[in-house]
Amino acid sequence: SSTTTLGNLDGCQDDSWKRIWKLPCPRNVQMFAWRVRHESLALRTNLARRGVPIEDTACLFCGRAAEDGAHLFIKCKVVKQVWRDLALEEERMKMEEITSVPEMMDHLWRIDEQKRICILTAWWLWWSNRNKLTEGELPWSAEEVARRTRSYTLEYQQVFSKKPKKQCDD
């Protein structure tokens, strides 16, 4: 008989946690991916839904839509530039059609590992960028986020992967 206890990951409905912890990247990116998968990021719509008093749920970058994960990481006109700079517009457009986080994560695991790491790193950097804005700091440009994504992805490949090295957008 198997009993599921708090913290027993074997009781999870899927194996996304195994995939996340095996990603060839640093723990902070893995933790971020875990939080995306479990929809635990402090997005403005999540905070409002949880009863946290929040003045406005609008996206901090464009102000045109509510800040949920789909908008912040995929649909926002500002983040779209990051995707274009990384030559991942085709992947972004596919993801724009996906309506649930589990489906999104499943999609990520069906694409090339290098692209997957690139996308997760870009999201993690974009989240950091968004948090700079919430703290009143000047955000990085989309071009700077893309540049850092390429640099970090290449570094992760050299440190964590046994595969030959290549650029994020190859």
PDB file of C-alpha atoms in Angstrom:
ATOM      1  CA  SER A   1       0.000   0.000   0.000  1.00  0.00           C
ATOM      2  CA  SER A   2       1.386   3.377  -0.926  1.00  0.00           C
ATOM      3  CA  THR A   3       0.648   6.333   1.277  1.00  0.00           C
ATOM      4  CA  THR A   4       1.121   9.857   0.089  1.00  0.00           C
ATOM      5  CA  THR A   5       2.573  12.187   2.668  1.00  0.00           C
ATOM      6  CA  LEU A   6       3.356  15.845   2.449  1.00  0.00           C
ATOM      7  CA  GLY A   7       6.639  16.175   0.611  1.00  0.00           C
ATOM      8  CA  ASN A   8       6.399  12.715  -0.946  1.00  0.00           C
ATOM      9  CA  LEU A   9       6.891  13.563  -4.602  1.00  0.00           C
ATOM     10  CA  ASP A  10       6.052  10.022  -5.692  1.00  0.00           C
ATOM     11  CA  GLY A  11       2.429  10.948  -5.017  1.00  0.00           C
ATOM     12  CA  CYS A  12       2.470  13.604  -7.761  1.00  0.00           C
ATOM     13  CA  GLN A  13       0.117  13.136 -10.705  1.00  0.00           C
ATOM     14  CA  ASP A  14       2.935  13.572 -13.218  1.00  0.00           C
ATOM     15  CA  ASP A  15       6.695  13.326 -13.377  1.00  0.00           C
ATOM     16  CA  SER A  16       7.368  17.003 -14.129  1.00  0.00           C
ATOM     17  CA  TRP A  17       9.300  17.312 -10.878  1.00  0.00           C
ATOM     18  CA  LYS A  18      11.785  14.647 -12.028  1.00  0.00           C
ATOM     19  CA  ARG A  19      12.274  16.463 -15.326  1.00  0.00           C
ATOM     20  CA  ILE A  20      12.737  19.817 -13.607  1.00  0.00           C
ATOM     21  CA  TRP A  21      15.422  18.627 -11.176  1.00  0.00           C
ATOM     22  CA  LYS A  22      17.333  16.934 -14.013  1.00  0.00           C
ATOM     23  CA  LEU A  23      17.545  20.121 -16.122  1.00  0.00           C
ATOM     24  CA  PRO A  24      21.155  20.981 -16.991  1.00  0.00           C
ATOM     25  CA  CYS A  25      21.047  24.410 -15.358  1.00  0.00           C
ATOM     26  CA  PRO A  26      21.532  25.999 -11.917  1.00  0.00           C
ATOM     27  CA  ARG A  27      19.167  25.373  -8.998  1.00  0.00           C
ATOM     28  CA  ASN A  28      17.680  28.882  -9.197  1.00  0.00           C
ATOM     29  CA  VAL A  29      16.395  28.198 -12.730  1.00  0.00           C
ATOM     30  CA  GLN A  30      15.153  24.758 -11.632  1.00  0.00           C
ATOM     31  CA  MET A  31      13.365  26.327  -8.641  1.00  0.00           C
ATOM     32  CA  PHE A  32      11.842  28.915 -10.947  1.00  0.00           C
ATOM     33  CA  ALA A  33      10.617  26.156 -13.318  1.00  0.00           C
ATOM     34  CA  TRP A  34       9.129  24.356 -10.308  1.00  0.00           C
ATOM     35  CA  ARG A  35       7.286  27.529  -9.277  1.00  0.00           C
ATOM     36  CA  VAL A  36       6.015  28.043 -12.838  1.00  0.00           C
ATOM     37  CA  ARG A  37       4.768  24.434 -12.944  1.00  0.00           C
ATOM     38  CA  HIS A  38       2.970  24.836  -9.615  1.00  0.00           C
ATOM     39  CA  GLU A  39       1.664  28.312 -10.461  1.00  0.00           C
ATOM     40  CA  SER A  40       3.176  29.753  -7.280  1.00  0.00           C
ATOM     41  CA  LEU A  41       4.804  32.883  -8.725  1.00  0.00           C
ATOM     42  CA  ALA A  42       3.617  36.121  -7.120  1.00  0.00           C
ATOM     43  CA  LEU A  43       1.997  37.320 -10.338  1.00  0.00           C
ATOM     44  CA  ARG A  44      -0.342  40.259  -9.812  1.00  0.00           C
ATOM     45  CA  THR A  45      -3.446  38.233 -10.788  1.00  0.00           C
ATOM     46  CA  ASN A  46      -2.403  35.406  -8.412  1.00  0.00           C
ATOM     47  CA  LEU A  47      -1.952  37.866  -5.551  1.00  0.00           C
ATOM     48  CA  ALA A  48      -5.365  39.441  -6.168  1.00  0.00           C
ATOM     49  CA  ARG A  49      -7.013  35.991  -6.390  1.00  0.00           C
ATOM     50  CA  ARG A  50      -5.416  35.065  -3.047  1.00  0.00           C
ATOM     51  CA  GLY A  51      -6.929  38.153  -1.417  1.00  0.00           C
ATOM     52  CA  VAL A  52      -3.713  40.180  -1.219  1.00  0.00           C
ATOM     53  CA  PRO A  53      -4.680  43.852  -1.498  1.00  0.00           C
ATOM     54  CA  ILE A  54      -3.155  44.992  -4.776  1.00  0.00           C
ATOM     55  CA  GLU A  55      -3.829  48.331  -6.402  1.00  0.00           C
ATOM     56  CA  ASP A  56      -3.689  47.152  -9.994  1.00  0.00           C
ATOM     57  CA  THR A  57      -3.242  43.777 -11.728  1.00  0.00           C
ATOM     58  CA  ALA A  58      -2.045  45.324 -15.009  1.00  0.00           C
ATOM     59  CA  CYS A  59       1.246  44.192 -16.554  1.00  0.00           C
ATOM     60  CA  LEU A  60       4.123  46.358 -15.332  1.00  0.00           C
ATOM     61  CA  PHE A  61       5.742  46.333 -18.788  1.00  0.00           C
ATOM     62  CA  CYS A  62       2.867  47.239 -21.093  1.00  0.00           C
ATOM     63  CA  GLY A  63      -0.082  48.076 -18.834  1.00  0.00           C
ATOM     64  CA  ARG A  64      -2.401  46.623 -21.492  1.00  0.00           C
ATOM     65  CA  ALA A  65      -3.500  43.356 -19.879  1.00  0.00           C
ATOM     66  CA  ALA A  66      -3.673  41.640 -16.492  1.00  0.00           C
ATOM     67  CA  GLU A  67      -0.354  40.192 -15.341  1.00  0.00           C
ATOM     68  CA  ASP A  68      -0.792  36.442 -15.465  1.00  0.00           C
ATOM     69  CA  GLY A  69       1.863  33.947 -16.552  1.00  0.00           C
ATOM     70  CA  ALA A  70       0.657  33.665 -20.144  1.00  0.00           C
ATOM     71  CA  HIS A  71       0.702  37.427 -20.581  1.00  0.00           C
ATOM     72  CA  LEU A  72       3.977  38.133 -18.751  1.00  0.00           C
ATOM     73  CA  PHE A  73       6.071  35.394 -20.371  1.00  0.00           C
ATOM     74  CA  ILE A  74       4.444  34.931 -23.787  1.00  0.00           C
ATOM     75  CA  LYS A  75       1.871  37.540 -24.865  1.00  0.00           C
ATOM     76  CA  CYS A  76       3.174  40.909 -23.593  1.00  0.00           C
ATOM     77  CA  LYS A  77       4.326  43.105 -26.470  1.00  0.00           C
ATOM     78  CA  VAL A  78       7.575  43.825 -24.569  1.00  0.00           C
ATOM     79  CA  VAL A  79       8.480  40.159 -23.891  1.00  0.00           C
ATOM     80  CA  LYS A  80       7.758  39.287 -27.535  1.00  0.00           C
ATOM     81  CA  GLN A  81      10.929  41.231 -28.414  1.00  0.00           C
ATOM     82  CA  VAL A  82      12.977  38.877 -26.201  1.00  0.00           C
ATOM     83  CA  TRP A  83      11.542  35.882 -28.065  1.00  0.00           C
ATOM     84  CA  ARG A  84      12.343  37.521 -31.424  1.00  0.00           C
ATOM     85  CA  ASP A  85      15.887  38.399 -30.344  1.00  0.00           C
ATOM     86  CA  LEU A  86      16.392  34.750 -29.352  1.00  0.00           C
ATOM     87  CA  ALA A  87      15.005  33.546 -32.706  1.00  0.00           C
ATOM     88  CA  LEU A  88      12.257  31.674 -30.826  1.00  0.00           C
ATOM     89  CA  GLU A  89       9.190  33.441 -32.212  1.00  0.00           C
ATOM     90  CA  GLU A  90       7.887  30.197 -33.710  1.00  0.00           C
ATOM     91  CA  GLU A  91       7.997  28.507 -30.271  1.00  0.00           C
ATOM     92  CA  ARG A  92       6.362  31.550 -28.667  1.00  0.00           C
ATOM     93  CA  MET A  93       3.497  31.416 -31.156  1.00  0.00           C
ATOM     94  CA  LYS A  94       2.929  27.700 -30.433  1.00  0.00           C
ATOM     95  CA  MET A  95       2.901  28.402 -26.694  1.00  0.00           C
ATOM     96  CA  GLU A  96       0.479  31.279 -27.122  1.00  0.00           C
ATOM     97  CA  GLU A  97      -2.150  28.694 -28.166  1.00  0.00           C
ATOM     98  CA  ILE A  98      -1.699  26.565 -25.010  1.00  0.00           C
ATOM     99  CA  THR A  99      -4.217  27.290 -22.259  1.00  0.00           C
ATOM    100  CA  SER A 100      -2.914  25.447 -19.174  1.00  0.00           C
ATOM    101  CA  VAL A 101       0.362  25.379 -17.274  1.00  0.00           C
ATOM    102  CA  PRO A 102       0.642  21.545 -17.288  1.00  0.00           C
ATOM    103  CA  GLU A 103       0.150  21.551 -21.087  1.00  0.00           C
ATOM    104  CA  MET A 104       2.745  24.318 -21.380  1.00  0.00           C
ATOM    105  CA  MET A 105       5.289  22.333 -19.390  1.00  0.00           C
ATOM    106  CA  ASP A 106       4.515  19.204 -21.411  1.00  0.00           C
ATOM    107  CA  HIS A 107       5.133  21.225 -24.567  1.00  0.00           C
ATOM    108  CA  LEU A 108       8.483  22.424 -23.206  1.00  0.00           C
ATOM    109  CA  TRP A 109       9.566  18.818 -22.703  1.00  0.00           C
ATOM    110  CA  ARG A 110       8.722  17.932 -26.294  1.00  0.00           C
ATOM    111  CA  ILE A 111      11.150  20.499 -27.722  1.00  0.00           C
ATOM    112  CA  ASP A 112      14.924  20.395 -28.017  1.00  0.00           C
ATOM    113  CA  GLU A 113      16.668  20.542 -24.622  1.00  0.00           C
ATOM    114  CA  GLN A 114      18.778  23.535 -25.623  1.00  0.00           C
ATOM    115  CA  LYS A 115      15.674  25.531 -26.620  1.00  0.00           C
ATOM    116  CA  ARG A 116      13.955  24.416 -23.400  1.00  0.00           C
ATOM    117  CA  ILE A 117      16.826  25.691 -21.264  1.00  0.00           C
ATOM    118  CA  CYS A 118      16.938  28.880 -23.305  1.00  0.00           C
ATOM    119  CA  ILE A 119      13.199  29.501 -22.802  1.00  0.00           C
ATOM    120  CA  LEU A 120      13.273  28.742 -19.066  1.00  0.00           C
ATOM    121  CA  THR A 121      16.341  30.950 -18.629  1.00  0.00           C
ATOM    122  CA  ALA A 122      14.681  33.767 -20.567  1.00  0.00           C
ATOM    123  CA  TRP A 123      11.564  33.407 -18.390  1.00  0.00           C
ATOM    124  CA  TRP A 124      13.653  33.397 -15.209  1.00  0.00           C
ATOM    125  CA  LEU A 125      15.518  36.524 -16.338  1.00  0.00           C
ATOM    126  CA  TRP A 126      12.248  38.175 -17.398  1.00  0.00           C
ATOM    127  CA  TRP A 127      10.801  37.389 -13.947  1.00  0.00           C
ATOM    128  CA  SER A 128      13.912  38.949 -12.351  1.00  0.00           C
ATOM    129  CA  ASN A 129      13.443  41.943 -14.646  1.00  0.00           C
ATOM    130  CA  ARG A 130       9.795  42.245 -13.617  1.00  0.00           C
ATOM    131  CA  ASN A 131      10.837  42.109  -9.963  1.00  0.00           C
ATOM    132  CA  LYS A 132      13.314  44.956 -10.567  1.00  0.00           C
ATOM    133  CA  LEU A 133      10.341  47.002 -11.765  1.00  0.00           C
ATOM    134  CA  THR A 134       8.268  46.160  -8.676  1.00  0.00           C
ATOM    135  CA  GLU A 135      11.176  47.402  -6.536  1.00  0.00           C
ATOM    136  CA  GLY A 136      11.280  50.675  -8.453  1.00  0.00           C
ATOM    137  CA  GLU A 137      14.500  49.851 -10.311  1.00  0.00           C
ATOM    138  CA  LEU A 138      15.062  50.423 -14.001  1.00  0.00           C
ATOM    139  CA  PRO A 139      14.455  47.204 -15.942  1.00  0.00           C
ATOM    140  CA  TRP A 140      16.807  45.714 -18.501  1.00  0.00           C
ATOM    141  CA  SER A 141      15.852  46.171 -22.135  1.00  0.00           C
ATOM    142  CA  ALA A 142      14.445  43.187 -24.023  1.00  0.00           C
ATOM    143  CA  GLU A 143      17.754  43.104 -25.929  1.00  0.00           C
ATOM    144  CA  GLU A 144      19.691  42.873 -22.644  1.00  0.00           C
ATOM    145  CA  VAL A 145      17.475  40.045 -21.381  1.00  0.00           C
ATOM    146  CA  ALA A 146      18.077  38.180 -24.665  1.00  0.00           C
ATOM    147  CA  ARG A 147      21.836  38.831 -24.461  1.00  0.00           C
ATOM    148  CA  ARG A 148      21.991  37.526 -20.892  1.00  0.00           C
ATOM    149  CA  THR A 149      19.853  34.525 -21.856  1.00  0.00           C
ATOM    150  CA  ARG A 150      22.276  33.564 -24.641  1.00  0.00           C
ATOM    151  CA  SER A 151      25.286  34.058 -22.366  1.00  0.00           C
ATOM    152  CA  TYR A 152      23.827  32.095 -19.430  1.00  0.00           C
ATOM    153  CA  THR A 153      22.547  29.304 -21.663  1.00  0.00           C
ATOM    154  CA  LEU A 154      25.994  28.850 -23.197  1.00  0.00           C
ATOM    155  CA  GLU A 155      27.546  28.877 -19.725  1.00  0.00           C
ATOM    156  CA  TYR A 156      25.046  26.263 -18.459  1.00  0.00           C
ATOM    157  CA  GLN A 157      25.868  24.061 -21.418  1.00  0.00           C
ATOM    158  CA  GLN A 158      29.572  24.258 -20.639  1.00  0.00           C
ATOM    159  CA  VAL A 159      29.056  23.589 -16.925  1.00  0.00           C
ATOM    160  CA  PHE A 160      26.135  21.119 -16.836  1.00  0.00           C
ATOM    161  CA  SER A 161      25.995  19.348 -20.187  1.00  0.00           C
ATOM    162  CA  LYS A 162      28.092  16.666 -21.783  1.00  0.00           C
ATOM    163  CA  LYS A 163      26.871  17.640 -25.267  1.00  0.00           C
ATOM    164  CA  PRO A 164      28.851  19.735 -27.751  1.00  0.00           C
ATOM    165  CA  LYS A 165      28.589  23.485 -27.210  1.00  0.00           C
ATOM    166  CA  LYS A 166      26.346  25.640 -29.408  1.00  0.00           C
ATOM    167  CA  GLN A 167      24.527  28.932 -29.163  1.00  0.00           C
ATOM    168  CA  CYS A 168      20.998  29.293 -27.763  1.00  0.00           C
ATOM    169  CA  ASP A 169      19.545  30.327 -31.099  1.00  0.00           C
ATOM    170  CA  ASP A 170      21.265  27.717 -33.314  1.00  0.00           C
TER     171      ASP A 170
END
